[in-house]
Amino acid sequence: MAINTITISGFVGKDAILRVTPNGKHIATFSLPAKSGFGDKEKTTWLQCKMFGAMAEKLTQSITKGAKVTVSGEFVLEEWDRDDGSKASIPTILVRDIDLPPKQAGNGAPSNQQQARGQSTAPEYDDSIPF
């Protein structure tokens, strides 16, 4: 039996979106970048992350653009047919575990990690990705 697990850390590309299915199940989606190569050959691929159920419902508001998170889960390639008949796909992580940045300190001052996050060099999110 093969084990399919991926763990990735990165800066969230845009705020998580929470959806509720017709039968009442919660699904949250957000994106993380995966970089490969270096220099002029560096490439960023955006991975869609999906959380389900109580995890999605409780954590969606904490996953905002620029937040550094680490996720672990199952890697899948979601595929669908476009209206024009062509095929499309997106690499997706079905999130099992997630580490979020700490909340702000009780005095309203941001934590050290949040201060550093504001100075990050997070890649710019590409809005052409359909999620």
Coordinates of N, CA, C and O in Angstrom, one line a residue:
M1 N 0.8 -1.2 0.0 CA 0.0 0.0 0.0 C 0.9 1.2 0.0 O 1.8 1.4 0.8
A2 N 0.7 2.1 -0.9 CA 1.5 3.4 -1.0 C 0.9 4.4 -0.1 O -0.3 4.5 0.0
I3 N 1.7 5.2 0.4 CA 1.3 6.3 1.3 C 1.5 7.6 0.5 O 2.6 7.9 0.0
N4 N 0.5 8.4 0.4 CA 0.5 9.7 -0.4 C 0.4 10.8 0.6 O -0.7 11.2 1.0
T5 N 1.5 11.4 1.1 CA 1.5 12.5 2.0 C 2.4 13.6 1.5 O 3.5 13.3 1.1
I6 N 2.0 14.8 1.6 CA 2.8 15.9 1.2 C 2.7 16.9 2.3 O 1.7 17.1 3.0
T7 N 3.8 17.6 2.6 CA 3.9 18.7 3.6 C 4.5 19.9 2.9 O 5.6 19.7 2.3
I8 N 3.9 21.0 3.1 CA 4.4 22.2 2.4 C 4.2 23.4 3.3 O 3.2 23.5 4.0
S9 N 5.2 24.3 3.4 CA 5.0 25.6 4.1 C 5.1 26.7 3.1 O 5.8 26.6 2.1
G10 N 4.4 27.8 3.3 CA 4.4 28.9 2.4 C 3.5 30.0 2.9 O 2.8 29.9 3.9
F11 N 3.5 31.1 2.1 CA 2.6 32.2 2.4 C 1.3 32.1 1.6 O 1.4 32.0 0.4
V12 N 0.2 32.2 2.2 CA -1.1 32.1 1.6 C -1.3 33.1 0.5 O -1.0 34.3 0.7
G13 N -1.7 32.7 -0.7 CA -1.9 33.5 -1.8 C -3.0 34.5 -1.8 O -3.0 35.6 -2.2
K14 N -4.2 34.0 -1.2 CA -5.3 34.9 -1.0 C -6.1 34.3 0.2 O -6.0 33.1 0.5
D15 N -7.0 35.1 0.8 CA -7.8 34.7 1.9 C -8.5 33.4 1.6 O -9.0 33.2 0.4
A16 N -8.6 32.5 2.6 CA -9.4 31.2 2.4 C -10.9 31.5 2.1 O -11.4 32.5 2.6
I17 N -11.5 30.7 1.3 CA -12.9 30.8 1.0 C -13.6 29.6 1.5 O -13.2 28.5 1.3
L18 N -14.7 29.9 2.3 CA -15.5 28.8 2.9 C -16.8 28.7 2.1 O -17.5 29.6 1.8
R19 N -17.0 27.4 1.7 CA -18.3 27.1 1.0 C -19.0 26.0 1.8 O -18.4 25.3 2.5
V20 N -20.3 26.0 1.6 CA -21.1 25.0 2.2 C -21.9 24.3 1.1 O -22.5 24.9 0.3
T21 N -21.8 22.9 1.1 CA -22.4 22.1 0.1 C -23.9 22.1 0.3 O -24.4 22.4 1.5
P22 N -24.7 21.7 -0.6 CA -26.2 21.6 -0.4 C -26.6 20.7 0.8 O -27.6 20.9 1.4
N23 N -25.7 19.7 1.1 CA -26.0 18.9 2.2 C -25.4 19.3 3.5 O -25.3 18.6 4.5
G24 N -24.9 20.6 3.5 CA -24.4 21.2 4.8 C -22.9 21.0 5.1 O -22.5 21.3 6.2
K25 N -22.2 20.4 4.3 CA -20.7 20.1 4.6 C -19.9 21.3 4.2 O -20.1 22.0 3.2
H26 N -18.9 21.6 5.1 CA -18.1 22.8 4.9 C -16.8 22.4 4.2 O -16.2 21.4 4.5
I27 N -16.4 23.3 3.2 CA -15.2 23.1 2.4 C -14.5 24.5 2.3 O -15.1 25.4 1.9
A28 N -13.3 24.5 2.7 CA -12.5 25.8 2.6 C -11.4 25.6 1.6 O -10.7 24.5 1.6
T29 N -11.1 26.5 0.8 CA -10.0 26.5 -0.1 C -9.1 27.7 0.0 O -9.6 28.8 0.3
F30 N -7.8 27.5 -0.2 CA -6.8 28.5 -0.2 C -5.6 28.0 -1.0 O -5.6 26.9 -1.5
S31 N -4.7 28.9 -1.3 CA -3.5 28.5 -2.1 C -2.2 28.7 -1.5 O -2.0 29.7 -0.7
L32 N -1.2 27.8 -1.8 CA 0.1 28.0 -1.3 C 1.1 27.8 -2.5 O 0.8 27.0 -3.4
P33 N 2.2 28.6 -2.5 CA 3.1 28.5 -3.6 C 4.1 27.3 -3.4 O 4.6 27.1 -2.3
A34 N 4.5 26.7 -4.5 CA 5.6 25.7 -4.5 C 6.6 26.2 -5.5 O 6.3 26.3 -6.7
K35 N 7.8 26.5 -5.0 CA 8.8 27.0 -5.9 C 9.8 25.9 -6.3 O 10.0 25.0 -5.6
S36 N 10.3 26.0 -7.6 CA 11.3 25.1 -8.1 C 12.3 25.8 -8.9 O 12.0 26.9 -9.4
G37 N 13.4 25.3 -9.1 CA 14.5 25.9 -9.9 C 15.1 27.1 -9.1 O 14.8 27.3 -7.9
F38 N 16.0 27.8 -9.8 CA 16.6 29.0 -9.1 C 17.0 30.0 -10.2 O 17.1 29.7 -11.4
G39 N 17.3 31.2 -9.7 CA 17.7 32.2 -10.6 C 16.7 32.5 -11.7 O 15.5 32.6 -11.5
D40 N 17.1 32.6 -13.0 CA 16.2 32.9 -14.1 C 15.3 31.7 -14.4 O 14.3 31.8 -15.1
K41 N 15.6 30.5 -13.9 CA 14.8 29.3 -14.1 C 13.8 29.1 -13.0 O 13.1 28.0 -13.0
E42 N 13.7 30.0 -12.0 CA 12.8 29.7 -10.9 C 11.4 29.8 -11.3 O 11.0 30.7 -12.2
K43 N 10.6 28.9 -10.8 CA 9.2 28.8 -11.2 C 8.3 28.6 -10.0 O 8.7 27.9 -9.1
T44 N 7.2 29.3 -9.9 CA 6.2 29.1 -8.8 C 5.0 28.5 -9.4 O 4.3 28.9 -10.3
T45 N 4.6 27.3 -8.7 CA 3.4 26.6 -9.0 C 2.4 26.8 -7.8 O 2.9 26.6 -6.7
W46 N 1.2 27.2 -8.1 CA 0.3 27.4 -7.0 C -0.5 26.1 -6.7 O -1.1 25.5 -7.7
L47 N -0.5 25.7 -5.5 CA -1.2 24.5 -5.1 C -2.5 24.9 -4.3 O -2.5 25.7 -3.4
Q48 N -3.6 24.3 -4.8 CA -4.9 24.5 -4.1 C -4.9 23.6 -2.8 O -4.4 22.5 -2.9
C49 N -5.3 24.2 -1.7 CA -5.4 23.4 -0.5 C -6.9 23.4 -0.1 O -7.6 24.4 -0.2
K50 N -7.4 22.2 0.3 CA -8.8 22.1 0.6 C -8.9 21.5 2.0 O -8.2 20.5 2.3
M51 N -9.7 22.1 2.9 CA -10.0 21.6 4.2 C -11.5 21.3 4.2 O -12.3 21.9 3.6
F52 N -11.9 20.3 5.1 CA -13.3 19.9 5.1 C -13.8 19.9 6.6 O -13.0 19.8 7.5
G53 N -15.1 19.9 6.7 CA -15.8 19.7 8.0 C -15.5 20.8 9.0 O -15.3 22.0 8.7
A54 N -15.4 20.4 10.2 CA -15.2 21.3 11.4 C -13.9 22.1 11.2 O -13.8 23.3 11.5
M55 N -12.8 21.5 10.7 CA -11.5 22.2 10.4 C -11.8 23.3 9.5 O -11.3 24.5 9.8
A56 N -12.5 23.1 8.4 CA -12.7 24.2 7.5 C -13.5 25.3 8.1 O -13.2 26.5 8.0
E57 N -14.6 24.9 8.9 CA -15.5 25.9 9.5 C -14.8 26.8 10.5 O -14.9 28.0 10.6
K58 N -13.9 26.1 11.3 CA -13.2 26.8 12.4 C -12.0 27.7 12.0 O -11.7 28.7 12.6
L59 N -11.3 27.2 11.0 CA -10.0 27.9 10.7 C -10.0 28.8 9.5 O -9.0 29.5 9.3
T60 N -11.1 28.9 8.7 CA -11.1 29.7 7.5 C -10.7 31.1 7.8 O -9.9 31.7 7.0
Q61 N -11.2 31.8 8.8 CA -10.9 33.2 9.1 C -9.5 33.4 9.5 O -9.0 34.5 9.4
S62 N -8.8 32.4 9.9 CA -7.4 32.5 10.3 C -6.4 32.4 9.1 O -5.3 32.7 9.3
I63 N -6.9 32.0 8.0 CA -6.1 31.8 6.8 C -6.3 32.9 5.9 O -7.2 33.0 5.1
T64 N -5.4 33.9 6.0 CA -5.5 35.1 5.3 C -4.3 35.3 4.4 O -3.2 34.8 4.7
K65 N -4.4 36.1 3.3 CA -3.3 36.4 2.4 C -2.1 36.8 3.2 O -2.1 37.7 4.0
G66 N -1.0 36.2 2.8 CA 0.3 36.5 3.4 C 0.6 35.8 4.7 O 1.8 35.8 5.1
A67 N -0.3 35.1 5.3 CA -0.1 34.3 6.5 C 0.8 33.1 6.1 O 0.6 32.4 5.1
K68 N 1.8 32.8 6.9 CA 2.7 31.7 6.7 C 2.1 30.5 7.4 O 1.8 30.5 8.6
V69 N 1.8 29.4 6.6 CA 1.2 28.2 7.2 C 1.9 27.0 6.7 O 2.6 27.1 5.6
T70 N 1.8 25.9 7.4 CA 2.3 24.6 7.0 C 1.2 23.7 7.0 O 0.4 23.6 7.9
V71 N 1.0 23.0 5.8 CA -0.1 22.0 5.7 C 0.5 20.6 5.4 O 1.6 20.5 4.7
S72 N -0.2 19.6 5.8 CA 0.1 18.2 5.5 C -1.1 17.5 5.0 O -2.2 17.8 5.6
G73 N -1.1 16.7 4.0 CA -2.2 16.0 3.5 C -2.0 15.2 2.3 O -0.8 14.9 2.0
E74 N -3.0 14.8 1.7 CA -2.9 13.9 0.5 C -2.8 14.8 -0.8 O -3.6 15.7 -0.9
F75 N -1.9 14.4 -1.6 CA -1.8 15.2 -2.9 C -2.6 14.5 -4.0 O -2.6 13.3 -4.1
V76 N -3.5 15.3 -4.7 CA -4.3 14.8 -5.8 C -4.2 15.8 -6.9 O -3.9 17.0 -6.7
L77 N -4.4 15.4 -8.1 CA -4.5 16.3 -9.3 C -6.0 16.3 -9.7 O -6.6 15.3 -10.2
E78 N -6.7 17.4 -9.3 CA -8.1 17.5 -9.6 C -8.2 17.9 -11.1 O -7.6 18.8 -11.6
E79 N -9.1 17.1 -11.8 CA -9.3 17.4 -13.3 C -10.8 17.6 -13.6 O -11.6 17.0 -12.9
W80 N -11.0 18.4 -14.6 CA -12.4 18.6 -15.0 C -12.4 19.0 -16.5 O -11.4 19.3 -17.1
D81 N -13.6 18.9 -17.1 CA -13.8 19.4 -18.4 C -14.3 20.8 -18.4 O -15.3 21.1 -17.7
R82 N -13.7 21.6 -19.3 CA -14.1 23.0 -19.4 C -15.3 23.1 -20.3 O -15.6 22.1 -21.0
D83 N -16.0 24.2 -20.3 CA -17.2 24.4 -21.2 C -16.9 24.2 -22.7 O -17.7 23.8 -23.4
D84 N -15.6 24.5 -23.1 CA -15.2 24.4 -24.5 C -14.8 23.0 -24.8 O -14.3 22.8 -26.0
G85 N -14.9 22.1 -23.9 CA -14.5 20.7 -24.2 C -13.1 20.3 -23.8 O -12.7 19.2 -23.8
S86 N -12.3 21.3 -23.5 CA -10.9 21.1 -23.2 C -10.8 20.6 -21.7 O -11.7 20.7 -20.9
K87 N -9.7 20.0 -21.4 CA -9.4 19.5 -20.0 C -8.7 20.5 -19.2 O -7.9 21.2 -19.8
A88 N -8.9 20.5 -17.9 CA -8.2 21.4 -17.0 C -7.8 20.6 -15.8 O -8.5 19.6 -15.5
S89 N -6.8 21.0 -15.1 CA -6.4 20.3 -13.9 C -5.7 21.3 -12.9 O -5.2 22.4 -13.4
I90 N -5.7 21.0 -11.6 CA -5.0 21.8 -10.7 C -4.4 20.9 -9.6 O -5.1 20.0 -9.1
P91 N -3.1 21.1 -9.2 CA -2.6 20.3 -8.1 C -3.3 20.7 -6.8 O -3.4 21.9 -6.5
T92 N -3.7 19.7 -6.0 CA -4.5 20.0 -4.8 C -3.9 19.2 -3.6 O -3.6 18.0 -3.8
I93 N -4.0 19.8 -2.4 CA -3.6 19.1 -1.2 C -4.9 19.0 -0.4 O -5.6 20.0 -0.1
L94 N -5.3 17.8 -0.1 CA -6.5 17.6 0.8 C -5.9 17.6 2.2 O -5.3 16.6 2.7
V95 N -6.1 18.7 2.9 CA -5.4 19.0 4.2 C -5.9 18.1 5.3 O -7.1 18.0 5.6
R96 N -5.0 17.5 6.0 CA -5.2 16.7 7.2 C -4.8 17.5 8.4 O -5.4 17.4 9.5
D97 N -3.6 18.1 8.3 CA -3.1 18.9 9.4 C -2.6 20.3 8.9 O -2.1 20.4 7.8
I98 N -2.8 21.3 9.8 CA -2.3 22.6 9.4 C -1.7 23.3 10.7 O -2.3 23.2 11.8
D99 N -0.6 24.0 10.5 CA 0.0 24.9 11.5 C -0.2 26.3 11.1 O 0.2 26.7 10.0
L100 N -0.9 27.1 11.9 CA -1.2 28.5 11.6 C -0.3 29.4 12.4 O 0.3 29.0 13.5
P101 N -0.1 30.7 12.0 CA 0.7 31.6 12.8 C 0.0 31.9 14.1 O -1.2 31.8 14.2
P102 N 0.8 32.3 15.1 CA 0.1 32.6 16.4 C -0.8 33.8 16.3 O -0.5 34.7 15.5
K103 N -1.7 33.9 17.2 CA -2.6 35.0 17.3 C -1.9 36.2 17.8 O -0.8 36.1 18.4
Q104 N -2.4 37.4 17.7 CA -1.8 38.6 18.2 C -1.8 38.5 19.7 O -2.6 38.0 20.4
A105 N -0.8 39.2 20.3 CA -0.6 39.2 21.8 C -1.8 40.0 22.3 O -2.5 40.8 21.7
G106 N -2.2 39.7 23.6 CA -3.3 40.3 24.3 C -3.3 41.8 24.3 O -4.3 42.4 24.4
N107 N -2.1 42.4 24.2 CA -2.1 43.9 24.3 C -2.3 44.5 22.9 O -2.1 45.7 22.8
G108 N -2.6 43.8 21.9 CA -2.8 44.3 20.6 C -1.6 44.4 19.7 O -1.6 44.8 18.5
A109 N -0.4 44.2 20.3 CA 0.8 44.3 19.5 C 1.0 42.9 18.8 O 0.8 41.9 19.3
P110 N 1.5 43.0 17.5 CA 1.7 41.8 16.8 C 2.8 41.0 17.4 O 3.8 41.5 18.0
S111 N 2.8 39.6 17.3 CA 3.8 38.8 17.8 C 5.0 38.9 16.9 O 5.0 39.5 15.8
N112 N 6.2 38.4 17.3 CA 7.4 38.5 16.5 C 7.2 37.9 15.1 O 7.7 38.4 14.1
Q113 N 6.5 36.7 15.1 CA 6.3 36.0 13.8 C 5.5 36.8 12.9 O 5.7 36.9 11.7
Q114 N 4.4 37.5 13.5 CA 3.6 38.3 12.6 C 4.3 39.5 12.1 O 4.1 40.0 11.0
Q115 N 5.2 40.1 12.9 CA 6.0 41.2 12.5 C 6.9 40.8 11.3 O 7.0 41.5 10.3
A116 N 7.5 39.7 11.4 CA 8.4 39.2 10.4 C 7.6 38.9 9.1 O 8.0 39.1 8.0
R117 N 6.3 38.4 9.3 CA 5.5 38.1 8.2 C 5.2 39.3 7.3 O 5.2 39.2 6.1
G118 N 5.1 40.4 8.0 CA 4.8 41.7 7.2 C 6.0 42.0 6.3 O 5.8 42.8 5.4
Q119 N 7.2 41.5 6.6 CA 8.4 41.8 5.8 C 8.7 40.7 4.8 O 9.8 40.6 4.3
S120 N 7.8 39.7 4.7 CA 8.1 38.6 3.8 C 8.2 38.9 2.4 O 7.8 40.0 1.9
T121 N 8.8 38.0 1.7 CA 8.9 38.1 0.2 C 8.0 37.1 -0.4 O 8.4 36.3 -1.3
A122 N 6.8 37.0 0.0 CA 5.8 36.0 -0.5 C 5.6 36.3 -2.0 O 5.4 37.5 -2.4
P123 N 5.5 35.3 -2.8 CA 5.2 35.6 -4.2 C 3.8 36.1 -4.4 O 2.9 35.9 -3.6
E124 N 3.7 36.8 -5.5 CA 2.3 37.4 -5.8 C 1.4 36.3 -6.3 O 1.8 35.5 -7.2
Y125 N 0.2 36.3 -5.9 CA -0.8 35.3 -6.3 C -1.2 35.6 -7.7 O -1.5 36.7 -8.1
D126 N -1.4 34.5 -8.5 CA -1.9 34.6 -9.8 C -3.4 34.4 -9.9 O -3.9 33.3 -9.7
D127 N -4.2 35.5 -10.1 CA -5.7 35.4 -10.1 C -6.3 34.6 -11.3 O -7.4 34.3 -11.3
S128 N -5.4 34.2 -12.2 CA -6.0 33.4 -13.3 C -6.2 31.9 -13.0 O -6.8 31.2 -13.7
I129 N -5.8 31.5 -11.8 CA -6.0 30.1 -11.3 C -7.4 30.0 -10.8 O -7.9 30.8 -10.0
P130 N -8.2 29.0 -11.3 CA -9.7 29.0 -11.1 C -10.1 28.4 -9.7 O -10.8 27.4 -9.7
F131 N -9.6 28.9 -8.6 CA -10.1 28.4 -7.3 C -10.2 29.5 -6.3 O -10.1 30.5 -6.2

